[in-house]
PDB file of C-alpha atoms in Angstrom:
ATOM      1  CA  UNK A   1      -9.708 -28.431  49.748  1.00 80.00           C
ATOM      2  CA  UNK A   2      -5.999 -28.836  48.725  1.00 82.00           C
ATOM      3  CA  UNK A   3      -4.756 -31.811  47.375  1.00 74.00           C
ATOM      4  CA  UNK A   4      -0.884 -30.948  46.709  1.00 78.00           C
ATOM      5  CA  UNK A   5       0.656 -30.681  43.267  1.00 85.00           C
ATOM      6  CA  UNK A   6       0.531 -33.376  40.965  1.00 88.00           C
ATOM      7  CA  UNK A   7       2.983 -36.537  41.231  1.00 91.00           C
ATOM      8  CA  UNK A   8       5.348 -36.549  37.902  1.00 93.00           C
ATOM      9  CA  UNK A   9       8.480 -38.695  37.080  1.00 93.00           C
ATOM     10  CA  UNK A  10      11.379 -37.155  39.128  1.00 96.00           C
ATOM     11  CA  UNK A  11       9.333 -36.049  42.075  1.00 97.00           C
ATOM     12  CA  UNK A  12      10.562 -36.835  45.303  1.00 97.00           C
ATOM     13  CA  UNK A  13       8.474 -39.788  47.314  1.00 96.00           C
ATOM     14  CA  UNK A  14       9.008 -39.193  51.451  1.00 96.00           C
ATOM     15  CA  UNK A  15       8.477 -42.281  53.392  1.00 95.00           C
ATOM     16  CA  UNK A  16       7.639 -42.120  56.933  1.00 95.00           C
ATOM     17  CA  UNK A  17       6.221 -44.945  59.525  1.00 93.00           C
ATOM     18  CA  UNK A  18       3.337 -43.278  61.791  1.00 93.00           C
ATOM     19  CA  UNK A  19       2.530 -46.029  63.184  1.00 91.00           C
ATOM     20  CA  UNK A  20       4.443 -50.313  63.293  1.00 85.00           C
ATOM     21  CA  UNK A  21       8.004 -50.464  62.262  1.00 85.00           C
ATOM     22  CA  UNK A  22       8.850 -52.309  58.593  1.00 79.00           C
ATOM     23  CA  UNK A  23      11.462 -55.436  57.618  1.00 73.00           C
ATOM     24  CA  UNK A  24      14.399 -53.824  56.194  1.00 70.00           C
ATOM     25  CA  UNK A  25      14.326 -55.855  53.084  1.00 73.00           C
ATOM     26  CA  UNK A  26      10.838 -54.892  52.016  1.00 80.00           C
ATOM     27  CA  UNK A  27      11.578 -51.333  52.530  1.00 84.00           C
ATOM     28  CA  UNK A  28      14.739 -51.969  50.406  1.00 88.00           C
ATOM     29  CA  UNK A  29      12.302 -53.564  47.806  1.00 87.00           C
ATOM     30  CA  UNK A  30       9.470 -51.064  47.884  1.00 87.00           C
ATOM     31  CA  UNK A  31      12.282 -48.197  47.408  1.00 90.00           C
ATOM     32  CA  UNK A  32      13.327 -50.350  44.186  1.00 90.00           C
ATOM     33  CA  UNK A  33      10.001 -50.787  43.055  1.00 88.00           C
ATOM     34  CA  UNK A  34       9.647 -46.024  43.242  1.00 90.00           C
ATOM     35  CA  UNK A  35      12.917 -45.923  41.733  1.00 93.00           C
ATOM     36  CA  UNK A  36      12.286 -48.172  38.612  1.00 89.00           C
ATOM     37  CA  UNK A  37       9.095 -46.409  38.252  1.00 88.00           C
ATOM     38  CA  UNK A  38      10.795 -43.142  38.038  1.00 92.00           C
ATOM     39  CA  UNK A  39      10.834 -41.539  41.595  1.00 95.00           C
ATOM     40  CA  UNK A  40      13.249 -40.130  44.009  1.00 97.00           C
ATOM     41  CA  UNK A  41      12.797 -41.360  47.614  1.00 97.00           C
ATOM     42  CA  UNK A  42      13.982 -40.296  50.863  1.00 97.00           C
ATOM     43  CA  UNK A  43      13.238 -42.316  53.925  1.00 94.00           C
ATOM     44  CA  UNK A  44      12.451 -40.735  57.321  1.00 94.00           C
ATOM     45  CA  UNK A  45      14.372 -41.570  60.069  1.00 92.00           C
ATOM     46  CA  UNK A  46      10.975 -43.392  61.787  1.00 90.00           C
ATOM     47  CA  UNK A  47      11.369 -46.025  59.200  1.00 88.00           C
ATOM     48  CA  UNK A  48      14.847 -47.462  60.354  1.00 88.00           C
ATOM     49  CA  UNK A  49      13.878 -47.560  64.262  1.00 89.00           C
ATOM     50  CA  UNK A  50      12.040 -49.744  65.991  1.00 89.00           C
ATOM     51  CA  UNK A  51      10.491 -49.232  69.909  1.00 91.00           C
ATOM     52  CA  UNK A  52       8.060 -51.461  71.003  1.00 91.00           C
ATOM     53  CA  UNK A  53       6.004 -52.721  68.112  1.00 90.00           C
ATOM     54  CA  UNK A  54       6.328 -48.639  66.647  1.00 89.00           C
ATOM     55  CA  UNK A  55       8.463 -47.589  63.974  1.00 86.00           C
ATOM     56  CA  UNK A  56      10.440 -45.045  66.587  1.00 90.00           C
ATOM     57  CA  UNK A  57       8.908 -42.986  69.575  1.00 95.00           C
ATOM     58  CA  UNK A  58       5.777 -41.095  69.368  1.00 95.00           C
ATOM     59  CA  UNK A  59       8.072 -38.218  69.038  1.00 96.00           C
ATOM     60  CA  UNK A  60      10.484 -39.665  66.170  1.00 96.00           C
ATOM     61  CA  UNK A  61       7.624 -40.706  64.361  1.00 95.00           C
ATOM     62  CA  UNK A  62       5.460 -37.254  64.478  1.00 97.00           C
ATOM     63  CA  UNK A  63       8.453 -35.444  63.711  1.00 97.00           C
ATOM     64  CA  UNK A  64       9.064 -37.493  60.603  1.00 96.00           C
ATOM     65  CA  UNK A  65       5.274 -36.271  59.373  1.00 97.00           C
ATOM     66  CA  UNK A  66       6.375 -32.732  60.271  1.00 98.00           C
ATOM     67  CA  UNK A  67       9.464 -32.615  58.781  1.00 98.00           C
ATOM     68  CA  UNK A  68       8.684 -34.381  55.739  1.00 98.00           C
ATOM     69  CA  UNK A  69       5.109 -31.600  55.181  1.00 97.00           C
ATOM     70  CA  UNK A  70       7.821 -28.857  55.905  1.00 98.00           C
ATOM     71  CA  UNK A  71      10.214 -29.910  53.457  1.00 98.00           C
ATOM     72  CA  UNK A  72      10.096 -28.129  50.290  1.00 96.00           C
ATOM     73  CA  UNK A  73      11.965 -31.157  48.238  1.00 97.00           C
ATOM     74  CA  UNK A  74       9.677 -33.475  49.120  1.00 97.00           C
ATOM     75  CA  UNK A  75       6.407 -33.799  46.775  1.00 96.00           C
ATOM     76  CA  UNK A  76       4.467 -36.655  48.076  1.00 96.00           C
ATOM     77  CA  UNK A  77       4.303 -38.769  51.378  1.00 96.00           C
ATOM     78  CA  UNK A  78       3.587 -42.566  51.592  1.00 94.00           C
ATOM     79  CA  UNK A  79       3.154 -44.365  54.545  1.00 94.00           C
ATOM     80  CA  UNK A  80       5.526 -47.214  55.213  1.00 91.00           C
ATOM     81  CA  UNK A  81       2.651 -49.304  56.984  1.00 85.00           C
ATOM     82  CA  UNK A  82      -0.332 -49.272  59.361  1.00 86.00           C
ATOM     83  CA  UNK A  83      -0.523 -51.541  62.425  1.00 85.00           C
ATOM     84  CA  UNK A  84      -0.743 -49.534  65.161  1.00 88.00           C
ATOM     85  CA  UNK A  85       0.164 -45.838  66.628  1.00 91.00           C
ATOM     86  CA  UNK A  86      -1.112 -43.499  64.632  1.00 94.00           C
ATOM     87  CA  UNK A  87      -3.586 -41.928  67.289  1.00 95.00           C
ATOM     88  CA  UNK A  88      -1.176 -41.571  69.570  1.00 96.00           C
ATOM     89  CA  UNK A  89       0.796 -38.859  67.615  1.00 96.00           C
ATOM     90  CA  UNK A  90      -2.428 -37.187  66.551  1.00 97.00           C
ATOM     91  CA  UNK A  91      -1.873 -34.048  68.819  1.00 97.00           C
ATOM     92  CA  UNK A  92       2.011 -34.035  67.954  1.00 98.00           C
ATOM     93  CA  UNK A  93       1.384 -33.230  64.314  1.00 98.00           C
ATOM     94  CA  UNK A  94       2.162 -29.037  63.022  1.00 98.00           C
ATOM     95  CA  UNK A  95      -1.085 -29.211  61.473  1.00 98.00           C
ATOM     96  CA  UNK A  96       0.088 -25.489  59.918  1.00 97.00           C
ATOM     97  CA  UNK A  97       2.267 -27.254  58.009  1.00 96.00           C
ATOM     98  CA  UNK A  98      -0.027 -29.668  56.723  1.00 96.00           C
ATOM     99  CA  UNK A  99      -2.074 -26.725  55.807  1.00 96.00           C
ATOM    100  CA  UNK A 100       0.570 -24.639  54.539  1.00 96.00           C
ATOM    101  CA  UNK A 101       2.268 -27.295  52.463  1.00 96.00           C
ATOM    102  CA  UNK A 102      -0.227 -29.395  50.649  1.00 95.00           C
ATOM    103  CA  UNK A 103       1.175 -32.382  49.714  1.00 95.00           C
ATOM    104  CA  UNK A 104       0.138 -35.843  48.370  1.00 94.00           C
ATOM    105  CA  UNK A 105      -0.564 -38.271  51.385  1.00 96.00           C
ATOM    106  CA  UNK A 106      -0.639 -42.116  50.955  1.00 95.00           C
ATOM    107  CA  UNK A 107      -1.950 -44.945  53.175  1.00 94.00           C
ATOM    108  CA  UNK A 108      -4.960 -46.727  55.018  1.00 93.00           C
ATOM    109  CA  UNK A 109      -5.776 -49.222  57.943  1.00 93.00           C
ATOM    110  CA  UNK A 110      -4.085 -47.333  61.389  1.00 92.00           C
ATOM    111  CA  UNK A 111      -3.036 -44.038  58.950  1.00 95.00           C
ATOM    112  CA  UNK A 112      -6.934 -43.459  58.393  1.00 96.00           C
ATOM    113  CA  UNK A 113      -6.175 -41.520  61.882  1.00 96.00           C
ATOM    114  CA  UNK A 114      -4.145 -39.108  59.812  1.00 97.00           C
ATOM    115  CA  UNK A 115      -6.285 -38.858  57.019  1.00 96.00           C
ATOM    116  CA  UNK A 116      -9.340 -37.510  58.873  1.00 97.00           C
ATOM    117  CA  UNK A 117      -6.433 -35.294  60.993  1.00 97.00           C
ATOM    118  CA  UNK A 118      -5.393 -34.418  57.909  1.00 97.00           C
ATOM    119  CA  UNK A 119      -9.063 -33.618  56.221  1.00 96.00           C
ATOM    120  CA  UNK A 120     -10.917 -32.022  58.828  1.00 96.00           C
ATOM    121  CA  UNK A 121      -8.205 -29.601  60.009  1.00 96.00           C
ATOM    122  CA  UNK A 122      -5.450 -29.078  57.582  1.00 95.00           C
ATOM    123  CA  UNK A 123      -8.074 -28.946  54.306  1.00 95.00           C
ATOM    124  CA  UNK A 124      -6.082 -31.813  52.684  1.00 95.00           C
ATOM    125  CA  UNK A 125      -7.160 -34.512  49.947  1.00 90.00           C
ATOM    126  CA  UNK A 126      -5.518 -37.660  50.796  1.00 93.00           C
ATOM    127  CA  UNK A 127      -5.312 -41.128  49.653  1.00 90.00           C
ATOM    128  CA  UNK A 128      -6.525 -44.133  50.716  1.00 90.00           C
ATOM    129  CA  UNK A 129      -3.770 -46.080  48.936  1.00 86.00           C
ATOM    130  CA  UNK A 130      -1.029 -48.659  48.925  1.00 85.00           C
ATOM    131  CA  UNK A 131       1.824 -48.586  51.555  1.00 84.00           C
ATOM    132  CA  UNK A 132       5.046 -49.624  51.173  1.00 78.00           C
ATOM    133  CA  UNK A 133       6.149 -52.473  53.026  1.00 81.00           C
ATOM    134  CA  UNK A 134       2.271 -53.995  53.038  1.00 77.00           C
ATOM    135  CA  UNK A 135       1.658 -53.256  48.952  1.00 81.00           C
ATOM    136  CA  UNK A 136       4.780 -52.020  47.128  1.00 82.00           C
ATOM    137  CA  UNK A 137       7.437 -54.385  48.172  1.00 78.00           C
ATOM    138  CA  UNK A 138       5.757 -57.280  46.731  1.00 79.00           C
ATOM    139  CA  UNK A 139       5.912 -55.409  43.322  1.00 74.00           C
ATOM    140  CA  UNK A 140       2.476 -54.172  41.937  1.00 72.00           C
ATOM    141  CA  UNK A 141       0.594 -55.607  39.117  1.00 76.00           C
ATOM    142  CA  UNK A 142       0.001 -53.713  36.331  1.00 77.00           C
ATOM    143  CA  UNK A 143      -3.101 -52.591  36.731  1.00 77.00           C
ATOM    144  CA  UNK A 144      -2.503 -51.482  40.245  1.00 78.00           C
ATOM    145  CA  UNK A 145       0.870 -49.993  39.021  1.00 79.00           C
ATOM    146  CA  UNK A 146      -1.294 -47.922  36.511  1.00 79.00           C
ATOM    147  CA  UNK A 147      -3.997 -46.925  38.925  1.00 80.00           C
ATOM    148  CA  UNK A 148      -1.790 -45.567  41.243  1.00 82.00           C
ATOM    149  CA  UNK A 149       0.187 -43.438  38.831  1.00 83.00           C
ATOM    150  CA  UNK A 150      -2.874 -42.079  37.537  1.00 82.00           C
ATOM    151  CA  UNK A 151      -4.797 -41.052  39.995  1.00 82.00           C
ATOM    152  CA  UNK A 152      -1.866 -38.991  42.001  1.00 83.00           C
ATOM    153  CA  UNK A 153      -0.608 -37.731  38.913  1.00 84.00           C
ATOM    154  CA  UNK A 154      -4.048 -36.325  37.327  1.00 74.00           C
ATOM    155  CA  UNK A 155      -4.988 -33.338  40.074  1.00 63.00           C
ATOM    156  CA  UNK A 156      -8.692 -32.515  39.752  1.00 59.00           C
ATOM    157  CA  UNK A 157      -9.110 -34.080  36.327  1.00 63.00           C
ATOM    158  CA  UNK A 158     -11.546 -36.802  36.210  1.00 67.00           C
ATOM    159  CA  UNK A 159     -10.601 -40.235  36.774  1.00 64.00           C
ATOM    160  CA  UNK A 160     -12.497 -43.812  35.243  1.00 70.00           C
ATOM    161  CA  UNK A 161     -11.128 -46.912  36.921  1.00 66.00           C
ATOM    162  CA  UNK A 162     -11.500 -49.043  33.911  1.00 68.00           C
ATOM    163  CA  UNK A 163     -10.264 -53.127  34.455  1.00 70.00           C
ATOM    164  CA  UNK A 164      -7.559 -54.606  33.156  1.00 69.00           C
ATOM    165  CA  UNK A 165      -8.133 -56.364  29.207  1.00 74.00           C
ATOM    166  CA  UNK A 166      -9.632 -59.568  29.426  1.00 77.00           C
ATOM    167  CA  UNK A 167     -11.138 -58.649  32.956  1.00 76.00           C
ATOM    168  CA  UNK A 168     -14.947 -58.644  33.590  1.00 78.00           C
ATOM    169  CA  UNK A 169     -16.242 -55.604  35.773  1.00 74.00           C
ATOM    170  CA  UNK A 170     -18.660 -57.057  38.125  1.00 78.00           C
ATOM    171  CA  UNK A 171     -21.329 -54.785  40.164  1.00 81.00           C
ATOM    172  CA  UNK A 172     -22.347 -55.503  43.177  1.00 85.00           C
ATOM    173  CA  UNK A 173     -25.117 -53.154  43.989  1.00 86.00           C
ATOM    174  CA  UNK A 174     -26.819 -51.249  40.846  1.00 86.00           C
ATOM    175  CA  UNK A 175     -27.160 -47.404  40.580  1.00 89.00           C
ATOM    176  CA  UNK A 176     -24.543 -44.622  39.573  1.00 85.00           C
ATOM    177  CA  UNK A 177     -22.101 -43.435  41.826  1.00 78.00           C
ATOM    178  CA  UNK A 178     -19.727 -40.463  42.041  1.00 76.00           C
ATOM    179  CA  UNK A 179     -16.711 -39.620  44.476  1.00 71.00           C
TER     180      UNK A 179
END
């Protein structure tokens, strides 16, 4: 399984909408929020149109996926937001390129689409994660913030999700676990 290269301070972020379309002020404050953490971002063009309740055509928003896997400048992809559309692009997506260029892929809810897509054909780890206009506009807390950084940035090392000081760890089942 690939996984894509590690996420470091300077590497490029690609946004792209697979499925609903975004408020332009979020997306303005989620692109704030990569920036001050470090990040270069580049939007696809899905993320500025709106048909229907979808963030561009199926077309527009496929090619943004394509394009963005292609790209050699961009290091990882986050989805702007689920909602709804994802399936219908399924078939439209190079999954060659997705193969061929491993690269770190963010999201959940509608995206999950993509991420089995994405696992069961192209060999790629991906991310159940935060999006952009539904997590990162609001700003994250720190421990999110933390969690995030550390998990896309570590590769195959280990990773302990610890709670923030001061916070109890509650289990709800017994047992150990391992993922």
């Amino acid at each position: 399984m690939n996984r894509g290269k590690r996420l470091r301070k300077g590497d490029t972020i690609g946004i792209v909408a697979p499925a609903g379309f975004g408020s332009c002020g979020k997306i303005e404050n989620a692109i704030a929020v990569l920036k001050n953490s470090g990040y270069h971002v580049v939007i696809g063009t899905s993320c500025n149109n709106h048909w229907y309740s979808y963030a561009g055509t199926d077309g527009e928003r496929a090619a943004d996926i394509n394009d963005f896997f292609q790209n050699k400048e961009i290091d990882a992809i986050i989805c702007l937001r689920g909602g709804y559309g994802s399936i219908r692009i399924l078939e439209m997506i190079d999954i060659s390129l997705v193969r061929d260029n491993p690269k770190i892929f963010v999201g959940y809810s509608d995206i999950t689409a993509l991420h089995v897509l994405f696992n069961q054909q192209g060999d790629l780890i991906t991310f159940h994660g935060p999006m952009l206009t539904s997590n990162i506009a609001e700003g994250f807390d720190p421990i999110t913030a933390s969690s995030f950084e550390r998990v896309l940035s570590l590769g195959f090392d280990s990773f302990e999700f610890t709670n923030g000081e001061g916070e109890k760890l509650q289990t709800l089942h017994g047992g150990i676990a391992e993922g």
